[in-house]
Amino acid sequence: MQPFALIGKITMDFVNNLGAMAIFFSLAFINIFRRKQVREIINQVYYIGATSSLIVMLVGLFTGMVLGLQLFYTLVKFGSVGALGSAVSLSLIRELGPVLTAIMITARAGSGMAAEIGILRISEQIDAIYTMRIDPVRYLISPRIAASIISFPLLTAFFDLVGILGGYATGVLLLGTNAGTYFYRVQSSLDMVDIRGGFIKSIVFAVIVSCICCFQGYFCHMRTDGYGSKSVGLATISAVVLSCIMILIADYVVTSFLM
Amino acid sequence: MKETSLETTPLIEFKNVTKSFGDKIVLDNVNLKIYENQITTIIGKSGTGKSVLLKHIIGLLKPDRGTILFEGNPVGKMKKKEWEQYRSKISFLFQNNALMDSMTVFDNVAFPLKHTTNLSKNEIAEKVLKRIEDLELTDATDKYPSELSGGMQKRVALARALVTDPKIVLFDEPTTGQDPIRKNMILSMIAHYRKKFGFTAVMISHDIPDVFFISDRIIILWEGGVGFEGNYEQAVSKKLPLIDEFLRSLEGFEDELTGLLSREAFRVHYSALLGGAVSTAKVSAALFSVHLSILNDVLGPQASMEIIRMLGEYANKSFNPIGGFSARYSRDEILTVFPHTDAKEAEQLVLGFAEEMKSKVLATIQNLAANNLGIGNCFDIYLHAGVTDVLAKDDINQIIKKARANHKVVATYRCDPGGGEQ
């Protein structure tokens, strides 16, 4: 009976959390379109997007360089080195760009969101906001979700672009593939469908990451596994781990719909 | 203390309010009333639901059972617009201040106005700077909360709570963790601003007796319910054993601010004297006072509290060696009893004391006051005293009454505009 009860409890907790998160997201999303939000959204775009751009581009550069290196030696076995541009660009734009960008933003800005909101919660600042007749979800969560939806596709685009240049650096500059062939292949193999698919994924990831990170921070005081500052730490860990897992699961689901 | 008519509709009323967290019942059928334009203080042991009670008023928590009424209307049945209007009348001052730590003092105070009103940027700035000035925070306008002392943070929180001109302000342990002077300053500030801005204050505090000096009503929460509701005199005269013991344990033997006897310890001393000296020998008493509300206006709360503190310290120093004992009987009144001394001799003692107060204490206030007034501004301080003979039949209230009737100015400190003494 005990194991069944445990499975039941876990399932019910999971469903409850899922429901709570859906309501939380809906409330936050509706409040994006309320007045006096633009300034806050711009601040968050700066925090989530602009300050993450360097690290995202750095990861993009080295991902592209590794891809260029690996694919060159694979393709050379089949005498298809000319397809390097296609292979690098398609891998980046369809899969690696959105996924790695989302994971990098989760690590950098997502953890920050969870920790910041968690600290606001345990220091009663969220209660203080409520007592001043300001909706904390509207003030704290909505701008972060809106900013994520704006920043994720833009950063993904940066990642893709710099990644393709990274592939060029190893494939062309280092290993001697023809530059014209590389860029011709990039251009000819990419369809709008691929680019659109990548952006759809990045928007889905933006919703997932911002929602999970904000939710974990906002409700860190209700955790049963830790209180006070420990609950903020645990909320941050949960936010990052859950976001990464959900990014990969969502990637599969969205890809299967797009294919 | 203000009289509360039985017919007056309470501003806020709890009717059979019950609240549990898991298996723990925190509020159990609580019934209480909070009246307009009064300071109501809620006291009780830890975990008796004091903060929970305040959070119910502002809507941070909802009761499991029972009703909360605002001006006779159930809060739970209010429509969205009414609810918003109700909430716009309330401010909450958190125990830990809950200031936005990433914002400056100005932004913290401006925060509710920016988000809940349609005021222009200039109007907001004007209002915020006025409140900042009212609470003597001008130098801290651009500082962050972490750069301020505990007392200043409390004042920032108070400025933020008052900037929206609320009708009700809820104070959750506003003096916790403060030293005696700061505690009295904060309480003094609350009383002062309540009078100035005319709000209703509901406060949780354990600073007995200081909190009683400013409270109109006291509510003692006891084992989930209301153990007592009324004013301080009623609380001590009722002699409910558990509550009496609790109040005494909070009050202690000494007044924290002045180092004088607590009122309870004073009463014990006086009873012992009644048993012996009064029946056989002459006894007299003096009631010293400074007008705290006037001093507050002129010098600010810190300098005013310093005067009270030093008045107590010098009373102890001057009268203890000759057997006198003193206690603070209100925020700005100190009662001293002189055994084996008649009123004439007591008057001489009082004049000597007044002279010492004038030369050693009042003059030093100039420096403290300069912070608030700026050099070149001037102020007057008057020390009043009333001396009376004590008869065997007199209780303490009668002594105070008699001494008050003889009140006269015994020391004056008057500075010239250059900052010196006249």
XYZ file of C-alpha atoms in Angstrom:
681
model
C 0.000 0.000 0.000
C 2.824 2.354 0.945
C 4.442 2.497 -2.531
C 1.033 3.027 -4.142
C 0.276 5.845 -1.726
C 3.633 7.393 -2.551
C 3.019 7.176 -6.298
C -0.447 8.643 -5.756
C 0.943 11.509 -3.701
C 3.668 12.278 -6.218
C 1.148 12.206 -9.065
C -1.285 14.447 -7.215
C 1.454 16.896 -6.263
C 2.616 16.962 -9.870
C -0.889 17.604 -11.221
C -1.515 20.245 -8.538
C 1.718 22.050 -9.363
C 0.996 21.848 -13.071
C -2.445 23.369 -12.522
C -1.054 26.064 -10.226
C 1.640 26.891 -12.758
C -0.913 27.120 -15.573
C -3.043 29.563 -13.541
C 0.089 31.476 -12.505
C 1.190 31.797 -16.135
C -2.290 32.806 -17.334
C -2.522 35.575 -14.695
C 0.960 36.808 -15.495
C 0.355 36.696 -19.244
C -2.907 38.673 -19.043
C -1.178 41.296 -16.913
C 1.514 41.868 -19.536
C -0.980 44.013 -21.423
C -1.897 46.232 -18.448
C -0.725 49.851 -18.297
C 2.606 50.970 -16.839
C 4.322 47.737 -17.907
C 6.508 48.929 -20.770
C 9.245 50.369 -18.578
C 9.456 47.246 -16.441
C 9.527 45.032 -19.535
C 12.383 47.084 -21.016
C 14.315 46.754 -17.739
C 13.836 43.003 -17.801
C 14.776 42.735 -21.489
C 18.017 44.407 -20.525
C 18.541 42.069 -17.557
C 17.511 38.811 -19.259
C 18.488 39.617 -22.833
C 21.180 42.249 -23.158
C 23.332 41.100 -20.253
C 23.111 37.473 -21.423
C 24.049 38.215 -25.028
C 27.812 37.977 -24.565
C 27.757 34.589 -22.883
C 25.203 33.271 -25.377
C 27.376 34.402 -28.308
C 30.482 32.903 -26.713
C 28.767 29.540 -26.336
C 27.401 29.891 -29.877
C 30.869 30.566 -31.258
C 32.442 27.507 -29.676
C 29.444 25.285 -30.481
C 29.764 26.315 -34.131
C 33.519 25.720 -34.047
C 33.129 22.236 -32.543
C 30.388 21.409 -35.040
C 32.610 22.605 -37.887
C 35.439 20.432 -36.638
C 33.404 17.284 -35.975
C 31.305 17.479 -39.134
C 34.329 18.214 -41.309
C 36.030 14.959 -40.282
C 32.773 13.002 -40.615
C 31.869 14.452 -44.008
C 35.388 14.053 -45.346
C 34.978 10.262 -44.982
C 32.054 10.402 -47.390
C 33.656 12.967 -49.684
C 30.950 15.503 -48.868
C 32.941 18.299 -47.256
C 30.998 20.721 -49.401
C 27.916 20.023 -47.308
C 29.604 21.413 -44.181
C 27.723 24.728 -44.371
C 24.373 22.915 -44.607
C 25.154 20.559 -41.752
C 26.376 23.310 -39.397
C 23.573 25.771 -40.140
C 20.743 23.204 -40.011
C 21.987 21.691 -36.739
C 22.300 25.130 -35.197
C 19.069 26.701 -36.417
C 16.808 23.687 -35.945
C 18.127 22.228 -32.694
C 21.244 23.461 -31.005
C 20.546 27.190 -31.243
C 17.182 27.259 -29.432
C 18.104 24.507 -26.933
C 21.553 25.731 -25.927
C 20.436 29.367 -25.818
C 17.534 28.433 -23.546
C 19.825 26.404 -21.279
C 22.344 29.244 -21.099
C 19.657 31.809 -20.264
C 18.262 29.426 -17.662
C 21.661 29.151 -16.047
C 22.267 32.879 -16.108
C 18.985 34.749 -15.919
C 16.568 31.972 -14.876
C 18.487 31.185 -11.707
C 18.679 34.925 -11.028
C 14.917 35.296 -11.457
C 14.166 32.442 -9.048
C 16.650 33.694 -6.444
C 15.574 37.346 -6.693
C 11.871 36.592 -6.435
C 12.577 34.063 -3.663
C 14.427 36.687 -1.626
C 11.614 39.177 -2.196
C 9.257 36.511 -0.876
C 11.144 35.528 2.269
C 11.930 39.137 3.186
C 8.184 39.915 2.966
C 8.750 42.390 0.137
C 6.114 40.588 -1.946
C 3.649 40.915 0.947
C 4.618 44.580 1.199
C 3.903 45.039 -2.521
C 0.496 43.425 -2.012
C -0.319 45.658 0.962
C 0.407 48.681 -1.237
C -2.374 47.525 -3.581
C 0.070 46.486 -6.286
C -0.508 43.049 -7.777
C 2.834 41.237 -7.202
C 2.222 38.939 -10.184
C 1.669 41.946 -12.428
C 4.643 43.858 -11.055
C 7.172 41.020 -10.753
C 6.182 38.143 -13.017
C 4.503 39.618 -16.092
C 7.480 41.786 -17.157
C 9.831 38.810 -16.778
C 7.652 36.557 -18.915
C 7.229 39.268 -21.568
C 10.942 40.018 -21.540
C 11.767 36.310 -21.904
C 9.410 35.975 -24.873
C 11.188 38.943 -26.492
C 14.746 37.979 -25.547
C 14.840 34.233 -26.216
C 14.276 34.415 -30.020
C 16.681 37.351 -30.338
C 19.411 35.604 -28.406
C 18.757 32.416 -30.381
C 19.289 34.413 -33.572
C 22.590 35.737 -32.197
C 23.601 32.222 -31.190
C 22.790 30.835 -34.665
C 24.622 33.617 -36.453
C 27.754 33.428 -34.333
C 27.615 29.588 -34.472
C 27.603 29.646 -38.269
C 30.597 31.985 -38.142
C 32.267 29.566 -35.697
C 31.722 26.717 -38.165
C 33.253 28.979 -40.833
C 36.269 29.627 -38.603
C 37.125 25.937 -38.199
C 35.785 24.558 -41.498
C 37.107 27.309 -43.768
C 39.863 29.221 -42.010
C 41.393 26.266 -40.147
C 40.676 23.216 -42.295
C 40.583 24.859 -45.737
C 37.037 24.272 -47.012
C 36.057 26.712 -49.717
C 34.449 29.819 -48.217
C 32.050 30.359 -51.113
C 30.845 26.757 -50.934
C 30.323 27.049 -47.191
C 28.126 30.150 -47.391
C 26.339 28.956 -50.552
C 25.398 25.744 -48.722
C 24.237 27.693 -45.694
C 21.987 29.849 -47.829
C 20.660 27.132 -50.138
C 19.891 24.526 -47.496
C 18.042 26.812 -45.114
C 14.304 27.263 -45.618
C 12.073 29.721 -43.807
C 10.412 26.676 -42.203
C 13.673 25.859 -40.402
C 14.124 29.402 -39.137
C 10.484 29.655 -38.092
C 10.728 26.285 -36.314
C 13.751 27.495 -34.379
C 11.941 30.644 -33.307
C 8.801 28.727 -32.301
C 10.969 26.533 -30.118
C 12.697 29.499 -28.536
C 9.331 31.115 -27.706
C 8.093 27.853 -26.158
C 11.316 27.627 -24.141
C 10.947 31.259 -23.061
C 7.499 30.534 -21.642
C 8.703 27.349 -19.934
C 11.855 28.839 -18.408
C 10.344 32.123 -17.206
C 7.255 30.410 -15.864
C 9.160 27.690 -13.972
C 11.796 30.053 -12.576
C 9.309 32.694 -11.446
C 6.951 30.064 -10.007
C 9.704 28.400 -7.993
C 10.873 31.716 -6.554
C 7.392 33.087 -5.930
C 6.253 30.058 -3.949
C 9.557 29.197 -2.266
C 7.981 29.931 1.146
C 5.607 27.001 0.622
C 8.375 24.443 0.201
C 8.384 21.666 2.747
C 12.031 20.717 2.262
C 13.549 23.960 3.527
C 12.723 27.318 5.050
C 14.111 30.832 4.792
C 17.290 31.270 2.797
C 17.548 27.511 2.305
C 14.205 27.511 0.538
C 15.530 30.190 -1.849
C 18.558 28.006 -2.615
C 16.373 24.956 -3.173
C 13.954 26.948 -5.311
C 16.848 28.124 -7.487
C 18.135 24.569 -7.905
C 14.641 23.286 -8.759
C 14.146 26.166 -11.181
C 17.327 25.397 -13.126
C 16.990 21.601 -13.101
C 13.287 21.590 -13.974
C 13.764 24.188 -16.702
C 16.583 22.202 -18.342
C 14.586 18.966 -18.252
C 11.464 20.672 -19.572
C 13.470 22.361 -22.361
C 14.641 18.963 -23.614
C 11.202 17.365 -23.308
C 9.534 20.332 -25.009
C 12.192 20.259 -27.727
C 11.210 16.712 -28.607
C 7.481 17.476 -28.516
C 7.746 20.647 -30.615
C 10.122 18.982 -33.109
C 7.708 16.085 -33.571
C 4.927 18.574 -34.337
C 7.084 20.580 -36.726
C 8.401 17.608 -38.691
C -7.273 58.106 27.057
C -10.160 58.654 24.718
C -13.589 57.511 25.806
C -15.216 55.024 23.453
C -18.961 55.158 23.398
C -20.709 51.815 23.307
C -22.934 53.051 20.483
C -20.009 53.991 18.216
C -19.693 51.655 15.232
C -16.219 50.167 15.339
C -14.013 50.900 12.364
C -12.976 47.257 12.234
C -14.663 44.405 14.020
C -13.756 40.713 14.224
C -16.733 38.431 14.751
C -15.994 34.827 15.722
C -12.914 34.733 13.523
C -11.138 31.381 13.453
C -7.912 30.642 11.616
C -5.885 27.447 11.600
C -2.603 26.472 9.970
C -2.689 22.702 9.550
C -3.740 21.278 12.923
C -2.774 24.391 14.861
C -5.659 26.726 15.660
C -4.103 30.186 15.870
C -7.220 32.332 16.217
C -10.157 30.661 17.926
C -13.476 32.527 17.732
C -11.836 35.904 18.132
C -14.151 38.869 18.752
C -12.646 42.327 18.955
C -13.275 45.922 18.003
C -10.984 48.648 16.701
C -12.253 52.222 16.887
C -11.509 55.156 14.625
C -8.782 57.691 15.487
C -7.379 55.597 18.308
C -4.150 53.748 18.851
C -5.088 50.150 19.601
C -2.259 47.944 20.823
C -2.361 44.187 20.572
C -0.149 42.260 22.961
C 0.200 38.570 23.672
C 2.699 35.767 23.996
C 4.592 34.571 20.929
C 2.493 32.403 18.641
C -0.851 33.735 19.833
C -1.678 35.033 16.367
C -0.993 38.756 16.684
C 0.586 39.112 13.242
C -2.002 36.709 11.813
C -4.681 39.037 13.134
C -3.135 42.075 11.434
C -2.708 40.162 8.182
C -6.439 39.378 8.238
C -7.232 43.094 8.368
C -5.219 43.869 5.238
C -6.345 40.744 3.400
C -3.015 38.894 3.335
C -4.879 36.066 5.105
C -8.529 35.045 4.992
C -10.384 33.615 8.006
C -11.434 29.960 7.974
C -14.621 30.944 9.796
C -16.135 34.163 11.046
C -16.454 37.679 9.677
C -14.349 40.813 9.601
C -16.394 43.990 9.377
C -15.185 47.387 8.157
C -17.503 50.199 9.207
C -20.154 47.512 9.703
C -19.756 45.918 6.243
C -18.384 42.373 5.921
C -14.987 42.561 4.217
C -15.376 39.048 2.725
C -18.520 40.054 0.810
C -17.117 43.244 -0.696
C -17.163 43.622 -4.474
C -13.845 44.141 -6.235
C -14.189 47.925 -6.336
C -15.222 48.148 -2.664
C -12.375 45.817 -1.717
C -9.885 48.010 -3.567
C -11.291 51.108 -1.882
C -11.064 49.413 1.505
C -7.475 48.407 0.888
C -6.553 51.891 -0.313
C -7.353 53.103 3.205
C -4.902 50.748 4.908
C -1.129 50.746 5.191
C 0.981 48.060 6.791
C 4.302 48.558 8.509
C 6.111 45.236 8.620
C 8.176 44.050 11.575
C 11.305 43.871 9.418
C 10.235 46.989 7.458
C 10.093 45.020 4.145
C 11.702 47.882 2.270
C 12.573 47.238 -1.355
C 16.289 46.692 -0.846
C 17.272 47.430 -4.438
C 15.637 50.878 -4.365
C 16.730 54.147 -2.788
C 14.786 55.769 0.042
C 13.112 58.112 -2.444
C 12.043 55.258 -4.732
C 10.803 53.220 -1.775
C 8.579 56.039 -0.581
C 7.463 56.859 -4.134
C 6.736 53.204 -4.958
C 3.036 53.036 -3.946
C 2.301 56.396 -5.578
C 3.976 55.428 -8.866
C 1.978 52.232 -9.136
C -1.411 53.089 -7.692
C -2.065 56.714 -8.615
C -2.173 58.833 -11.733
C -0.066 61.605 -10.231
C 2.538 63.211 -12.446
C 6.236 62.707 -11.823
C 6.537 66.177 -10.260
C 3.522 65.698 -8.015
C 4.913 62.377 -6.797
C 8.330 63.919 -6.149
C 6.768 66.795 -4.219
C 4.684 64.479 -2.042
C 7.546 62.076 -1.419
C 10.017 64.806 -0.497
C 7.477 66.294 1.903
C 7.071 62.956 3.703
C 10.831 62.419 3.690
C 11.245 65.835 5.290
C 8.447 65.163 7.808
C 10.288 62.065 8.962
C 13.694 63.747 9.055
C 15.167 61.607 6.307
C 16.299 64.346 3.941
C 19.967 63.348 4.175
C 19.090 59.750 3.342
C 16.973 60.439 0.249
C 19.402 58.828 -2.197
C 20.669 56.088 0.084
C 19.736 52.412 -0.050
C 18.057 50.733 2.955
C 21.197 48.711 3.720
C 23.101 51.979 4.233
C 20.705 53.147 6.963
C 20.442 52.417 10.682
C 17.539 50.330 12.016
C 15.736 53.417 13.292
C 16.085 55.204 9.956
C 14.855 52.153 8.076
C 11.829 52.144 10.341
C 11.200 55.790 9.514
C 11.506 55.057 5.786
C 8.936 52.284 6.200
C 6.712 54.708 8.097
C 7.160 57.347 5.372
C 6.173 54.769 2.754
C 3.175 53.705 4.831
C 1.998 57.303 5.285
C 2.665 58.663 1.796
C -0.716 57.446 0.529
C -2.547 59.240 3.382
C -4.093 56.045 4.790
C -7.004 55.946 7.200
C -5.645 52.945 9.072
C -2.013 52.044 9.674
C -1.124 48.577 10.945
C 2.184 48.325 12.814
C 3.636 44.846 13.260
C 6.057 45.097 16.200
C 7.486 48.448 15.126
C 10.029 48.619 17.957
C 11.520 45.128 17.862
C 15.297 45.076 18.040
C 15.652 48.789 18.837
C 17.469 50.306 21.819
C 15.362 52.027 24.516
C 15.785 55.512 23.046
C 14.893 54.347 19.531
C 11.928 52.344 20.862
C 10.532 55.421 22.539
C 11.370 57.531 19.520
C 9.414 55.215 17.250
C 6.443 55.070 19.624
C 6.646 58.801 20.029
C 6.775 59.162 16.263
C 3.683 56.980 15.865
C 1.753 59.037 18.434
C 3.001 62.271 16.888
C 2.124 61.365 13.303
C -1.174 59.798 14.333
C -2.099 63.169 15.756
C -0.658 65.061 12.799
C -2.137 62.935 9.988
C -5.180 61.633 11.872
C -5.032 57.919 11.089
C -6.212 54.976 13.159
C -3.286 52.887 14.390
C -3.336 49.186 15.213
C -0.063 48.103 16.718
C 1.571 44.951 17.967
C 4.121 45.742 20.633
C 5.615 44.339 23.804
C 7.226 47.528 25.030
C 5.448 47.892 28.302
C 4.926 50.446 29.758
C 6.038 52.726 26.895
C 3.396 51.434 24.521
C 0.674 52.058 27.103
C 1.607 55.722 27.288
C 0.495 56.203 23.700
C -2.289 53.582 23.439
C -5.970 54.359 23.746
C -6.995 50.700 23.828
C -5.232 47.453 24.589
C -6.200 44.033 23.337
C -4.496 41.057 24.949
C -4.589 37.865 22.914
C -4.629 34.855 25.159
C -4.647 31.205 24.062
C -6.242 31.842 20.675
C -8.842 34.299 21.941
C -9.114 37.797 23.340
C -8.102 37.745 27.019
C -8.729 41.433 27.585
C -10.001 44.468 25.708
C -9.904 47.951 27.239
C -7.473 50.621 28.403
C -4.355 50.158 30.531
C -5.928 51.185 33.817
C -8.655 48.585 33.298
C -6.021 45.959 32.401
C -4.093 46.396 35.636
C -7.141 46.925 37.820
C -8.903 43.772 36.592
C -6.145 41.602 38.096
C -6.694 38.602 35.853
C -3.945 36.372 37.314
C -2.407 35.049 34.080
C -2.593 38.374 32.266
C -1.336 40.272 35.298
C 1.682 37.972 35.505
C 2.290 38.319 31.769
C 2.159 42.121 31.902
C 4.476 42.191 34.889
C 6.941 39.853 33.171
C 7.039 42.224 30.205
C 7.348 45.357 32.296
C 10.217 44.181 34.537
C 11.523 46.214 37.472
C 13.061 49.084 35.568
C 11.967 51.521 32.904
C 14.306 50.788 29.990
C 14.568 54.353 28.753
C 15.202 56.212 31.999
C 16.531 53.563 34.371
C 13.800 54.568 36.852
C 11.578 52.055 38.645
C 8.816 50.430 36.633
C 5.331 51.518 37.636
C 4.736 48.147 39.325
C 8.016 48.334 41.268
C 7.193 51.932 42.225
C 3.805 50.815 43.503
C 5.468 48.102 45.642
C 7.936 50.658 47.086
C 5.145 53.078 47.803
C 3.023 50.389 49.494
C 5.987 49.503 51.715
C 6.354 53.187 52.585
C 2.646 53.425 53.360
C 3.051 50.572 55.779
C 5.696 52.503 57.712
C 6.856 56.054 57.113
C 3.689 57.783 55.982
C 1.885 56.920 59.171
C 4.687 58.254 61.376
C 6.755 60.719 59.363
C 6.422 63.403 56.709
C 6.459 62.348 53.055
C 6.238 64.482 49.940
C 6.252 63.990 46.198
C 7.176 65.895 43.064
C 5.898 65.450 39.544
C 8.361 66.560 36.855
C 7.343 67.038 33.270
C 8.477 68.402 29.964
C 5.947 68.873 27.184
C 7.039 66.065 24.910
C 4.688 66.826 22.045
C 5.990 70.408 21.872
C 9.600 69.230 22.150
C 8.944 66.673 19.425
C 7.727 69.379 17.107
C 10.650 71.643 17.853
C 13.606 69.316 18.425
C 12.600 66.070 16.769
C 12.037 62.698 18.467
C 15.669 61.857 19.208
C 16.486 65.011 21.159
C 13.131 64.800 22.979
C 13.776 61.236 24.074
C 17.260 62.204 25.171
C 15.773 64.873 27.449
C 13.398 62.312 29.017
C 16.247 59.826 29.419
C 18.494 62.385 31.100
C 15.672 63.655 33.288
C 15.251 60.089 34.596
C 18.977 59.556 34.978
C 19.424 62.788 36.980
C 16.337 62.093 39.103
C 17.879 58.767 40.113
C 21.277 60.332 40.707
C 19.921 63.229 42.743
C 17.172 61.642 44.812
C 18.183 57.999 45.357
C 20.925 58.900 47.863
C 18.367 60.627 50.101
C 15.910 57.715 49.867
C 13.724 59.107 47.080
C 12.330 56.804 44.389
C 10.908 57.689 40.991
C 8.937 56.207 38.092
C 7.768 57.430 34.720
C 4.003 57.842 34.886
C 3.354 58.953 31.366
C 5.523 59.618 28.322
C 6.798 62.879 29.761
C 6.007 62.793 33.488
C 8.219 61.482 36.262
C 6.884 61.073 39.778
C 9.331 61.116 42.691
C 8.421 60.334 46.289
C 10.607 61.785 49.066
C 10.332 59.944 52.392
C 11.118 61.910 55.576
C 10.795 65.198 53.677
C 8.013 67.755 53.799
C 6.804 69.770 50.836
C 8.967 72.813 51.685
C 12.140 70.740 51.888
C 11.087 68.913 48.727
C 10.677 72.220 46.952
C 14.285 73.128 47.800
C 15.422 69.749 46.498
C 13.456 70.264 43.320
C 14.960 73.720 42.741
C 18.476 72.364 43.225
C 17.676 69.547 40.822
C 16.221 72.005 38.313
C 19.372 74.123 38.439
C 21.519 71.053 37.742
C 19.219 69.962 34.925
C 19.467 73.401 33.360
C 23.240 73.660 33.468
C 24.245 70.076 32.747
C 21.428 68.564 30.705
C 19.310 71.072 28.861
C 22.326 72.929 27.525
C 23.714 69.755 25.926
C 20.525 69.409 23.910
C 21.686 72.280 21.731
C 24.075 69.957 19.912
C 21.478 67.242 19.370
C 18.874 69.738 18.290
C 21.247 71.414 15.835
C 20.954 68.293 13.668
C 17.244 68.920 13.277
C 17.113 72.672 13.349
C 20.346 73.741 11.785
C 22.644 76.229 13.432
C 21.092 79.620 13.975
C 17.605 78.360 14.840
C 16.396 78.678 18.383
C 14.092 76.856 20.775
C 12.890 76.895 24.386
C 12.738 74.023 26.843
C 10.676 74.282 30.006
C 10.957 71.862 32.914
C 7.808 71.874 35.028
C 7.500 70.502 38.541
C 4.709 70.270 41.078
C 5.404 69.481 44.736
C 2.887 68.173 47.238
C 2.690 66.648 50.694
C 1.702 62.980 50.746
C -0.936 61.847 53.184
C -1.408 58.292 54.413
C -4.719 57.958 52.590
C -3.337 59.118 49.221
C -3.050 56.624 46.429
C -0.635 57.271 43.564
C -3.255 58.772 41.264
C -4.257 61.246 43.958
C -0.622 62.248 44.481
C -0.238 62.861 40.742
C -3.407 64.934 40.713
C -2.281 67.065 43.666
C 1.220 67.552 42.275
C -0.143 68.474 38.864
C -2.247 71.187 40.469
C 0.957 72.801 41.816
C 2.793 72.644 38.506
C 5.110 75.534 37.704
C 8.154 76.121 35.522
C 11.319 75.366 37.523
C 13.943 75.489 34.775
C 14.059 77.169 31.399
C 16.579 76.730 28.677
C 16.473 79.373 26.009
C 19.086 79.584 23.325
C 19.933 82.638 21.272
C 19.859 82.512 17.463
C 23.636 82.177 17.429
C 23.317 78.870 19.218
C 24.312 80.058 22.689
C 22.309 80.157 25.901
C 20.373 83.085 27.268
